[in-house]
């Protein structure tokens, strides 16, 4: 006979499933409940004293062993950290396992209150969009107002340009994965409009989610959109002007830094557009995509 708690939990899950089937994507949750949801569950697995990184039971202890297996679980001396979400690169993942892992990461990110000021100000956690079964992943800086409202990265003006670039490559938004270094919109207290750059602290706090996303997707190429994305991913601050167009290495994955589409909206010159396009051509070559003459010639002076 299930306990009252188990019955309540089952009813809650059934209700949320119903809402999901009805098309509801996001639920408003107050920050106290979020904090509670974000609290790691009690440990079940014993700690291995011989290891520096200690094995812990996953937060969602009810999850199947299949889901637990691929995780590189680690705890810091302060307690469990989000690195437990990062999948060990040596473990092969089936498409179903990838889906399950990403769902688990998403669940944790949606309940995150690690930056209390952002948890308070955000409308939505903007986790990522597209397919996780892809070779190509785009990483931006942080959600802006449109993204915060819609819960999806790159849907504002810069996002529309990014979508166009992706389409010009012969792809579509649903054939790639798009995410940001920061999953919450940087708050702008006292301002109704405008965006601000994420702080280093915010980026470092949020980065494990991005690392976990990358560890599941295992893209063949990562595109870092703009200086902040490069800084968030590589820790390099010495200039997107110098870095763009030059392959970098991100934990063994080729990473192409390029200009942020917002920069191209501010600077509409053919030369700047061509630079970004050349970066895309280099990516297409790396991924052995076919490139036609029309694509090769975009934004060249006539
Ligand atoms: N700029 C970004 O870097 N990310 C978004 O999602 C939108 C705009």
mmCIF file of C-alpha atoms and ligand atoms in Angstrom:
data_model
loop_
_atom_site.group_PDB
_atom_site.id
_atom_site.type_symbol
_atom_site.label_atom_id
_atom_site.label_comp_id
_atom_site.label_asym_id
_atom_site.label_seq_id
_atom_site.Cartn_x
_atom_site.Cartn_y
_atom_site.Cartn_z
ATOM 1 C CA UNK A 1 0.000 0.000 0.000
ATOM 2 C CA UNK A 2 1.630 3.267 -1.051
ATOM 3 C CA UNK A 3 2.109 5.855 1.655
ATOM 4 C CA UNK A 4 0.165 9.119 1.623
ATOM 5 C CA UNK A 5 3.311 10.834 0.384
ATOM 6 C CA UNK A 6 3.716 8.357 -2.492
ATOM 7 C CA UNK A 7 0.058 8.782 -3.437
ATOM 8 C CA UNK A 8 0.406 12.553 -3.434
ATOM 9 C CA UNK A 9 3.587 12.344 -5.489
ATOM 10 C CA UNK A 10 1.937 10.027 -8.050
ATOM 11 C CA UNK A 11 -1.056 12.371 -8.304
ATOM 12 C CA UNK A 12 1.233 15.382 -8.761
ATOM 13 C CA UNK A 13 3.238 13.638 -11.482
ATOM 14 C CA UNK A 14 0.015 12.576 -13.249
ATOM 15 C CA UNK A 15 -1.269 16.156 -13.092
ATOM 16 C CA UNK A 16 1.977 17.602 -14.474
ATOM 17 C CA UNK A 17 1.982 14.958 -17.229
ATOM 18 C CA UNK A 18 -1.577 15.990 -18.137
ATOM 19 C CA UNK A 19 -0.525 19.633 -18.343
ATOM 20 C CA UNK A 20 2.455 18.658 -20.513
ATOM 21 C CA UNK A 21 0.232 16.662 -22.865
ATOM 22 C CA UNK A 22 -2.016 19.727 -23.067
ATOM 23 C CA UNK A 23 0.916 21.776 -24.333
ATOM 24 C CA UNK A 24 1.966 23.495 -21.097
ATOM 25 C CA UNK A 25 5.739 23.899 -21.184
ATOM 26 C CA UNK A 26 6.502 25.892 -18.060
ATOM 27 C CA UNK A 27 4.976 26.210 -14.610
ATOM 28 C CA UNK A 28 5.346 29.173 -12.301
ATOM 29 C CA UNK A 29 7.084 28.045 -9.117
ATOM 30 C CA UNK A 30 7.914 30.308 -6.187
ATOM 31 C CA UNK A 31 11.546 30.612 -5.159
ATOM 32 C CA UNK A 32 11.029 28.716 -1.862
ATOM 33 C CA UNK A 33 9.705 25.666 -3.696
ATOM 34 C CA UNK A 34 12.512 25.979 -6.225
ATOM 35 C CA UNK A 35 15.089 25.969 -3.438
ATOM 36 C CA UNK A 36 13.425 22.888 -1.987
ATOM 37 C CA UNK A 37 13.363 21.133 -5.372
ATOM 38 C CA UNK A 38 17.000 21.973 -5.896
ATOM 39 C CA UNK A 39 18.042 20.433 -2.572
ATOM 40 C CA UNK A 40 19.937 17.207 -3.247
ATOM 41 C CA UNK A 41 18.178 14.070 -2.057
ATOM 42 C CA UNK A 42 19.691 12.111 0.800
ATOM 43 C CA UNK A 43 22.704 10.034 -0.096
ATOM 44 C CA UNK A 44 22.130 6.360 -0.697
ATOM 45 C CA UNK A 45 25.447 5.093 -1.996
ATOM 46 C CA UNK A 46 28.377 4.786 0.392
ATOM 47 C CA UNK A 47 31.282 7.164 -0.018
ATOM 48 C CA UNK A 48 34.426 5.587 -1.332
ATOM 49 C CA UNK A 49 37.143 6.838 1.037
ATOM 50 C CA UNK A 50 39.938 5.835 -1.350
ATOM 51 C CA UNK A 51 38.816 8.207 -4.065
ATOM 52 C CA UNK A 52 39.308 11.946 -4.225
ATOM 53 C CA UNK A 53 36.037 12.357 -6.098
ATOM 54 C CA UNK A 54 33.503 10.422 -4.138
ATOM 55 C CA UNK A 55 30.622 8.376 -5.484
ATOM 56 C CA UNK A 56 27.224 9.661 -4.513
ATOM 57 C CA UNK A 57 23.737 8.510 -5.260
ATOM 58 C CA UNK A 58 22.049 10.642 -7.901
ATOM 59 C CA UNK A 59 19.713 13.324 -6.656
ATOM 60 C CA UNK A 60 16.747 11.594 -8.244
ATOM 61 C CA UNK A 61 17.143 8.310 -6.436
ATOM 62 C CA UNK A 62 14.062 6.891 -8.145
ATOM 63 C CA UNK A 63 15.775 6.999 -11.568
ATOM 64 C CA UNK A 64 16.722 3.681 -13.160
ATOM 65 C CA UNK A 65 20.212 2.245 -12.999
ATOM 66 C CA UNK A 66 20.537 2.746 -16.726
ATOM 67 C CA UNK A 67 20.354 6.467 -16.112
ATOM 68 C CA UNK A 68 22.727 6.395 -13.196
ATOM 69 C CA UNK A 69 25.452 4.423 -14.916
ATOM 70 C CA UNK A 70 27.002 6.938 -17.318
ATOM 71 C CA UNK A 71 27.331 9.790 -14.897
ATOM 72 C CA UNK A 72 30.690 11.004 -13.751
ATOM 73 C CA UNK A 73 29.564 11.726 -10.232
ATOM 74 C CA UNK A 74 31.712 13.922 -8.132
ATOM 75 C CA UNK A 75 31.303 15.835 -4.952
ATOM 76 C CA UNK A 76 33.363 18.696 -3.686
ATOM 77 C CA UNK A 77 34.274 19.059 -0.031
ATOM 78 C CA UNK A 78 31.277 21.424 0.271
ATOM 79 C CA UNK A 79 28.861 18.739 -0.903
ATOM 80 C CA UNK A 80 27.422 17.646 -4.211
ATOM 81 C CA UNK A 81 28.181 19.950 -7.087
ATOM 82 C CA UNK A 82 26.680 20.010 -10.526
ATOM 83 C CA UNK A 83 29.563 18.064 -12.020
ATOM 84 C CA UNK A 84 27.462 15.029 -11.134
ATOM 85 C CA UNK A 85 25.423 15.917 -14.206
ATOM 86 C CA UNK A 86 28.385 15.638 -16.554
ATOM 87 C CA UNK A 87 28.486 12.384 -18.449
ATOM 88 C CA UNK A 88 31.804 10.598 -18.595
ATOM 89 C CA UNK A 89 33.172 10.847 -22.145
ATOM 90 C CA UNK A 90 34.322 7.226 -22.082
ATOM 91 C CA UNK A 91 30.768 5.941 -21.690
ATOM 92 C CA UNK A 92 28.807 5.225 -24.866
ATOM 93 C CA UNK A 93 25.278 6.606 -24.796
ATOM 94 C CA UNK A 94 22.359 5.295 -26.810
ATOM 95 C CA UNK A 95 19.988 7.921 -28.225
ATOM 96 C CA UNK A 96 17.486 7.023 -25.500
ATOM 97 C CA UNK A 97 20.116 7.426 -22.788
ATOM 98 C CA UNK A 98 21.072 10.791 -24.255
ATOM 99 C CA UNK A 99 17.437 11.901 -24.134
ATOM 100 C CA UNK A 100 17.103 10.728 -20.557
ATOM 101 C CA UNK A 101 20.335 12.395 -19.449
ATOM 102 C CA UNK A 102 19.392 15.665 -21.082
ATOM 103 C CA UNK A 103 15.942 15.554 -19.503
ATOM 104 C CA UNK A 104 17.609 15.115 -16.147
ATOM 105 C CA UNK A 105 19.956 18.052 -16.702
ATOM 106 C CA UNK A 106 17.065 20.187 -17.894
ATOM 107 C CA UNK A 107 15.025 19.298 -14.831
ATOM 108 C CA UNK A 108 17.862 20.403 -12.570
ATOM 109 C CA UNK A 109 18.471 23.605 -14.505
ATOM 110 C CA UNK A 110 14.800 24.578 -14.474
ATOM 111 C CA UNK A 111 14.792 24.326 -10.693
ATOM 112 C CA UNK A 112 18.132 26.077 -10.226
ATOM 113 C CA UNK A 113 18.378 28.881 -7.676
ATOM 114 C CA UNK A 114 22.168 29.047 -7.490
ATOM 115 C CA UNK A 115 22.077 32.714 -8.467
ATOM 116 C CA UNK A 116 19.228 33.869 -6.199
ATOM 117 C CA UNK A 117 19.048 37.297 -7.862
ATOM 118 C CA UNK A 118 18.535 35.697 -11.290
ATOM 119 C CA UNK A 119 16.138 33.054 -9.995
ATOM 120 C CA UNK A 120 14.077 35.921 -8.637
ATOM 121 C CA UNK A 121 14.131 38.108 -11.719
ATOM 122 C CA UNK A 122 13.784 35.513 -14.480
ATOM 123 C CA UNK A 123 10.558 34.495 -16.138
ATOM 124 C CA UNK A 124 12.007 31.326 -17.569
ATOM 125 C CA UNK A 125 15.152 29.306 -17.387
ATOM 126 C CA UNK A 126 16.316 29.236 -21.002
ATOM 127 C CA UNK A 127 17.836 25.810 -21.232
ATOM 128 C CA UNK A 128 18.462 25.079 -24.905
ATOM 129 C CA UNK A 129 16.689 24.246 -28.124
ATOM 130 C CA UNK A 130 17.083 22.004 -31.143
ATOM 131 C CA UNK A 131 18.108 18.400 -31.315
ATOM 132 C CA UNK A 132 20.622 16.818 -28.987
ATOM 133 C CA UNK A 133 21.357 14.253 -31.716
ATOM 134 C CA UNK A 134 23.471 16.638 -33.728
ATOM 135 C CA UNK A 135 27.073 17.277 -34.662
ATOM 136 C CA UNK A 136 26.768 21.037 -34.402
ATOM 137 C CA UNK A 137 26.163 23.114 -31.315
ATOM 138 C CA UNK A 138 25.923 26.906 -31.078
ATOM 139 C CA UNK A 139 26.643 28.604 -27.767
ATOM 140 C CA UNK A 140 25.689 32.200 -27.050
ATOM 141 C CA UNK A 141 26.047 34.466 -24.074
ATOM 142 C CA UNK A 142 22.797 34.673 -22.139
ATOM 143 C CA UNK A 143 19.088 35.052 -22.762
ATOM 144 C CA UNK A 144 17.788 38.529 -23.476
ATOM 145 C CA UNK A 145 14.297 39.811 -22.777
ATOM 146 C CA UNK A 146 12.636 37.935 -25.665
ATOM 147 C CA UNK A 147 14.344 34.701 -24.739
ATOM 148 C CA UNK A 148 13.420 35.121 -21.076
ATOM 149 C CA UNK A 149 9.800 35.655 -22.064
ATOM 150 C CA UNK A 150 9.632 32.722 -24.461
ATOM 151 C CA UNK A 151 11.938 30.314 -22.650
ATOM 152 C CA UNK A 152 13.933 29.673 -25.821
ATOM 153 C CA UNK A 153 17.424 30.869 -26.797
ATOM 154 C CA UNK A 154 17.989 33.176 -29.730
ATOM 155 C CA UNK A 155 14.440 34.139 -30.616
ATOM 156 C CA UNK A 156 14.909 37.932 -30.651
ATOM 157 C CA UNK A 157 16.412 39.966 -33.493
ATOM 158 C CA UNK A 158 19.896 38.477 -33.094
ATOM 159 C CA UNK A 159 18.311 35.054 -32.880
ATOM 160 C CA UNK A 160 16.435 35.580 -36.111
ATOM 161 C CA UNK A 161 19.719 36.401 -37.806
ATOM 162 C CA UNK A 162 21.313 33.297 -36.309
ATOM 163 C CA UNK A 163 18.408 31.234 -37.652
ATOM 164 C CA UNK A 164 19.024 32.724 -41.110
ATOM 165 C CA UNK A 165 22.731 31.891 -40.922
ATOM 166 C CA UNK A 166 21.907 28.301 -39.940
ATOM 167 C CA UNK A 167 19.439 28.040 -42.809
ATOM 168 C CA UNK A 168 21.977 29.454 -45.252
ATOM 169 C CA UNK A 169 24.265 26.621 -44.189
ATOM 170 C CA UNK A 170 21.527 24.291 -45.455
ATOM 171 C CA UNK A 171 20.413 23.354 -41.943
ATOM 172 C CA UNK A 172 17.597 24.375 -39.660
ATOM 173 C CA UNK A 173 17.254 25.266 -35.995
ATOM 174 C CA UNK A 174 15.872 21.827 -35.292
ATOM 175 C CA UNK A 175 18.896 20.135 -36.888
ATOM 176 C CA UNK A 176 21.392 21.772 -34.499
ATOM 177 C CA UNK A 177 21.467 22.550 -30.779
ATOM 178 C CA UNK A 178 21.489 26.107 -29.463
ATOM 179 C CA UNK A 179 22.257 27.060 -25.878
ATOM 180 C CA UNK A 180 23.824 29.833 -23.848
ATOM 181 C CA UNK A 181 26.570 29.984 -21.274
ATOM 182 C CA UNK A 182 24.054 31.491 -18.853
ATOM 183 C CA UNK A 183 20.608 29.935 -18.614
ATOM 184 C CA UNK A 184 18.940 32.907 -16.932
ATOM 185 C CA UNK A 185 18.603 36.418 -18.211
ATOM 186 C CA UNK A 186 21.079 38.690 -16.412
ATOM 187 C CA UNK A 187 18.919 40.959 -14.289
ATOM 188 C CA UNK A 188 18.840 44.687 -14.848
ATOM 189 C CA UNK A 189 17.417 46.107 -11.613
ATOM 190 C CA UNK A 190 15.669 49.411 -12.075
ATOM 191 C CA UNK A 191 15.657 49.051 -15.879
ATOM 192 C CA UNK A 192 12.719 47.851 -17.902
ATOM 193 C CA UNK A 193 14.690 47.288 -21.084
ATOM 194 C CA UNK A 194 18.249 46.518 -22.112
ATOM 195 C CA UNK A 195 20.521 43.602 -21.392
ATOM 196 C CA UNK A 196 23.730 43.291 -19.449
ATOM 197 C CA UNK A 197 26.723 41.027 -19.857
ATOM 198 C CA UNK A 198 26.810 38.123 -17.408
ATOM 199 C CA UNK A 199 29.398 38.404 -14.663
ATOM 200 C CA UNK A 200 32.237 35.888 -14.419
ATOM 201 C CA UNK A 201 30.697 34.614 -11.203
ATOM 202 C CA UNK A 202 27.350 34.006 -12.878
ATOM 203 C CA UNK A 203 29.010 32.271 -15.806
ATOM 204 C CA UNK A 204 31.078 30.020 -13.565
ATOM 205 C CA UNK A 205 28.062 29.136 -11.475
ATOM 206 C CA UNK A 206 26.014 28.215 -14.523
ATOM 207 C CA UNK A 207 28.763 26.573 -16.557
ATOM 208 C CA UNK A 208 28.264 23.014 -15.255
ATOM 209 C CA UNK A 209 24.878 22.944 -17.001
ATOM 210 C CA UNK A 210 26.538 23.810 -20.308
ATOM 211 C CA UNK A 211 29.308 21.297 -19.701
ATOM 212 C CA UNK A 212 26.691 18.684 -18.934
ATOM 213 C CA UNK A 213 24.784 19.555 -22.118
ATOM 214 C CA UNK A 214 27.969 19.236 -24.152
ATOM 215 C CA UNK A 215 28.842 15.951 -22.438
ATOM 216 C CA UNK A 216 25.524 14.484 -23.585
ATOM 217 C CA UNK A 217 25.366 15.964 -27.084
ATOM 218 C CA UNK A 218 29.026 15.291 -27.878
ATOM 219 C CA UNK A 219 29.040 17.658 -30.835
ATOM 220 C CA UNK A 220 31.728 17.457 -33.496
ATOM 221 C CA UNK A 221 31.895 21.249 -33.612
ATOM 222 C CA UNK A 222 30.986 23.956 -31.112
ATOM 223 C CA UNK A 223 30.417 27.496 -32.322
ATOM 224 C CA UNK A 224 31.056 30.176 -29.716
ATOM 225 C CA UNK A 225 28.999 33.239 -30.603
ATOM 226 C CA UNK A 226 30.796 36.363 -29.483
ATOM 227 C CA UNK A 227 33.409 37.336 -26.931
ATOM 228 C CA UNK A 228 31.368 36.462 -23.854
ATOM 229 C CA UNK A 229 30.624 32.946 -25.077
ATOM 230 C CA UNK A 230 34.346 32.491 -25.800
ATOM 231 C CA UNK A 231 35.166 33.775 -22.332
ATOM 232 C CA UNK A 232 32.580 31.515 -20.728
ATOM 233 C CA UNK A 233 33.762 28.440 -22.615
ATOM 234 C CA UNK A 234 37.507 28.944 -22.899
ATOM 235 C CA UNK A 235 38.236 31.538 -20.253
ATOM 236 C CA UNK A 236 39.942 33.622 -22.938
ATOM 237 C CA UNK A 237 39.375 37.321 -22.806
ATOM 238 C CA UNK A 238 41.849 38.515 -25.371
ATOM 239 C CA UNK A 239 39.501 39.559 -28.084
ATOM 240 C CA UNK A 240 37.032 38.017 -30.412
ATOM 241 C CA UNK A 241 38.523 40.071 -33.281
ATOM 242 C CA UNK A 242 41.738 38.075 -32.959
ATOM 243 C CA UNK A 243 40.178 34.743 -32.118
ATOM 244 C CA UNK A 244 37.364 34.523 -34.653
ATOM 245 C CA UNK A 245 38.010 32.248 -37.551
ATOM 246 C CA UNK A 246 40.706 30.323 -35.669
ATOM 247 C CA UNK A 247 39.877 26.839 -34.489
ATOM 248 C CA UNK A 248 40.209 26.372 -30.744
ATOM 249 C CA UNK A 249 40.031 23.241 -28.646
ATOM 250 C CA UNK A 250 37.327 22.685 -26.081
ATOM 251 C CA UNK A 251 38.090 19.486 -24.180
ATOM 252 C CA UNK A 252 38.915 17.768 -27.455
ATOM 253 C CA UNK A 253 36.038 19.295 -29.434
ATOM 254 C CA UNK A 254 36.936 21.756 -32.215
ATOM 255 C CA UNK A 255 35.501 25.129 -31.280
ATOM 256 C CA UNK A 256 35.026 27.966 -33.752
ATOM 257 C CA UNK A 257 34.803 31.439 -32.243
ATOM 258 C CA UNK A 258 32.837 33.852 -34.381
ATOM 259 C CA UNK A 259 31.086 37.167 -34.001
ATOM 260 C CA UNK A 260 27.802 37.334 -32.146
ATOM 261 C CA UNK A 261 24.897 37.916 -34.549
ATOM 262 C CA UNK A 262 24.021 41.060 -32.561
ATOM 263 C CA UNK A 263 27.354 42.480 -33.729
ATOM 264 C CA UNK A 264 26.343 41.889 -37.329
ATOM 265 C CA UNK A 265 23.082 43.719 -36.694
ATOM 266 C CA UNK A 266 25.078 46.709 -35.472
ATOM 267 C CA UNK A 267 27.699 46.460 -38.218
ATOM 268 C CA UNK A 268 26.069 45.584 -41.501
ATOM 269 C CA UNK A 269 29.202 45.792 -43.660
ATOM 270 C CA UNK A 270 29.772 43.112 -46.255
ATOM 271 C CA UNK A 271 33.279 42.472 -44.897
ATOM 272 C CA UNK A 272 32.039 41.605 -41.416
ATOM 273 C CA UNK A 273 29.233 39.433 -42.785
ATOM 274 C CA UNK A 274 31.748 37.638 -44.991
ATOM 275 C CA UNK A 275 34.005 36.950 -42.004
ATOM 276 C CA UNK A 276 31.212 35.195 -40.142
ATOM 277 C CA UNK A 277 30.228 33.398 -43.313
ATOM 278 C CA UNK A 278 33.792 32.175 -43.793
ATOM 279 C CA UNK A 279 33.660 30.791 -40.266
ATOM 280 C CA UNK A 280 30.473 28.937 -41.210
ATOM 281 C CA UNK A 281 32.117 27.595 -44.381
ATOM 282 C CA UNK A 282 35.041 26.332 -42.297
ATOM 283 C CA UNK A 283 32.558 24.597 -39.988
ATOM 284 C CA UNK A 284 30.728 23.049 -42.939
ATOM 285 C CA UNK A 285 34.042 21.762 -44.275
ATOM 286 C CA UNK A 286 34.974 20.323 -40.898
ATOM 287 C CA UNK A 287 31.630 18.520 -40.787
ATOM 288 C CA UNK A 288 32.088 17.370 -44.392
ATOM 289 C CA UNK A 289 28.852 19.035 -45.436
ATOM 290 C CA UNK A 290 28.381 19.677 -49.120
ATOM 291 C CA UNK A 291 28.915 23.293 -50.117
ATOM 292 C CA UNK A 292 27.621 24.656 -53.413
ATOM 293 C CA UNK A 293 29.040 27.530 -55.464
ATOM 294 C CA UNK A 294 26.281 29.869 -54.338
ATOM 295 C CA UNK A 295 27.141 29.194 -50.711
ATOM 296 C CA UNK A 296 30.856 29.681 -51.367
ATOM 297 C CA UNK A 297 30.199 33.070 -52.905
ATOM 298 C CA UNK A 298 27.959 34.739 -50.320
ATOM 299 C CA UNK A 299 29.008 38.257 -49.206
ATOM 300 C CA UNK A 300 31.917 38.471 -51.626
ATOM 301 C CA UNK A 301 32.268 41.890 -53.282
ATOM 302 C CA UNK A 302 30.681 41.840 -56.739
HETATM 303 N N1 LIG B 1 22.018 36.626 -27.277
HETATM 304 C C1 LIG B 1 22.556 35.519 -26.749
HETATM 305 O O1 LIG B 1 23.768 35.449 -26.560
HETATM 306 N N2 LIG B 1 21.744 34.520 -26.460
HETATM 307 C C2 LIG B 1 20.441 34.534 -26.679
HETATM 308 O O2 LIG B 1 19.769 33.544 -26.395
HETATM 309 C C3 LIG B 1 19.897 35.704 -27.237
HETATM 310 C C4 LIG B 1 20.694 36.735 -27.527
#
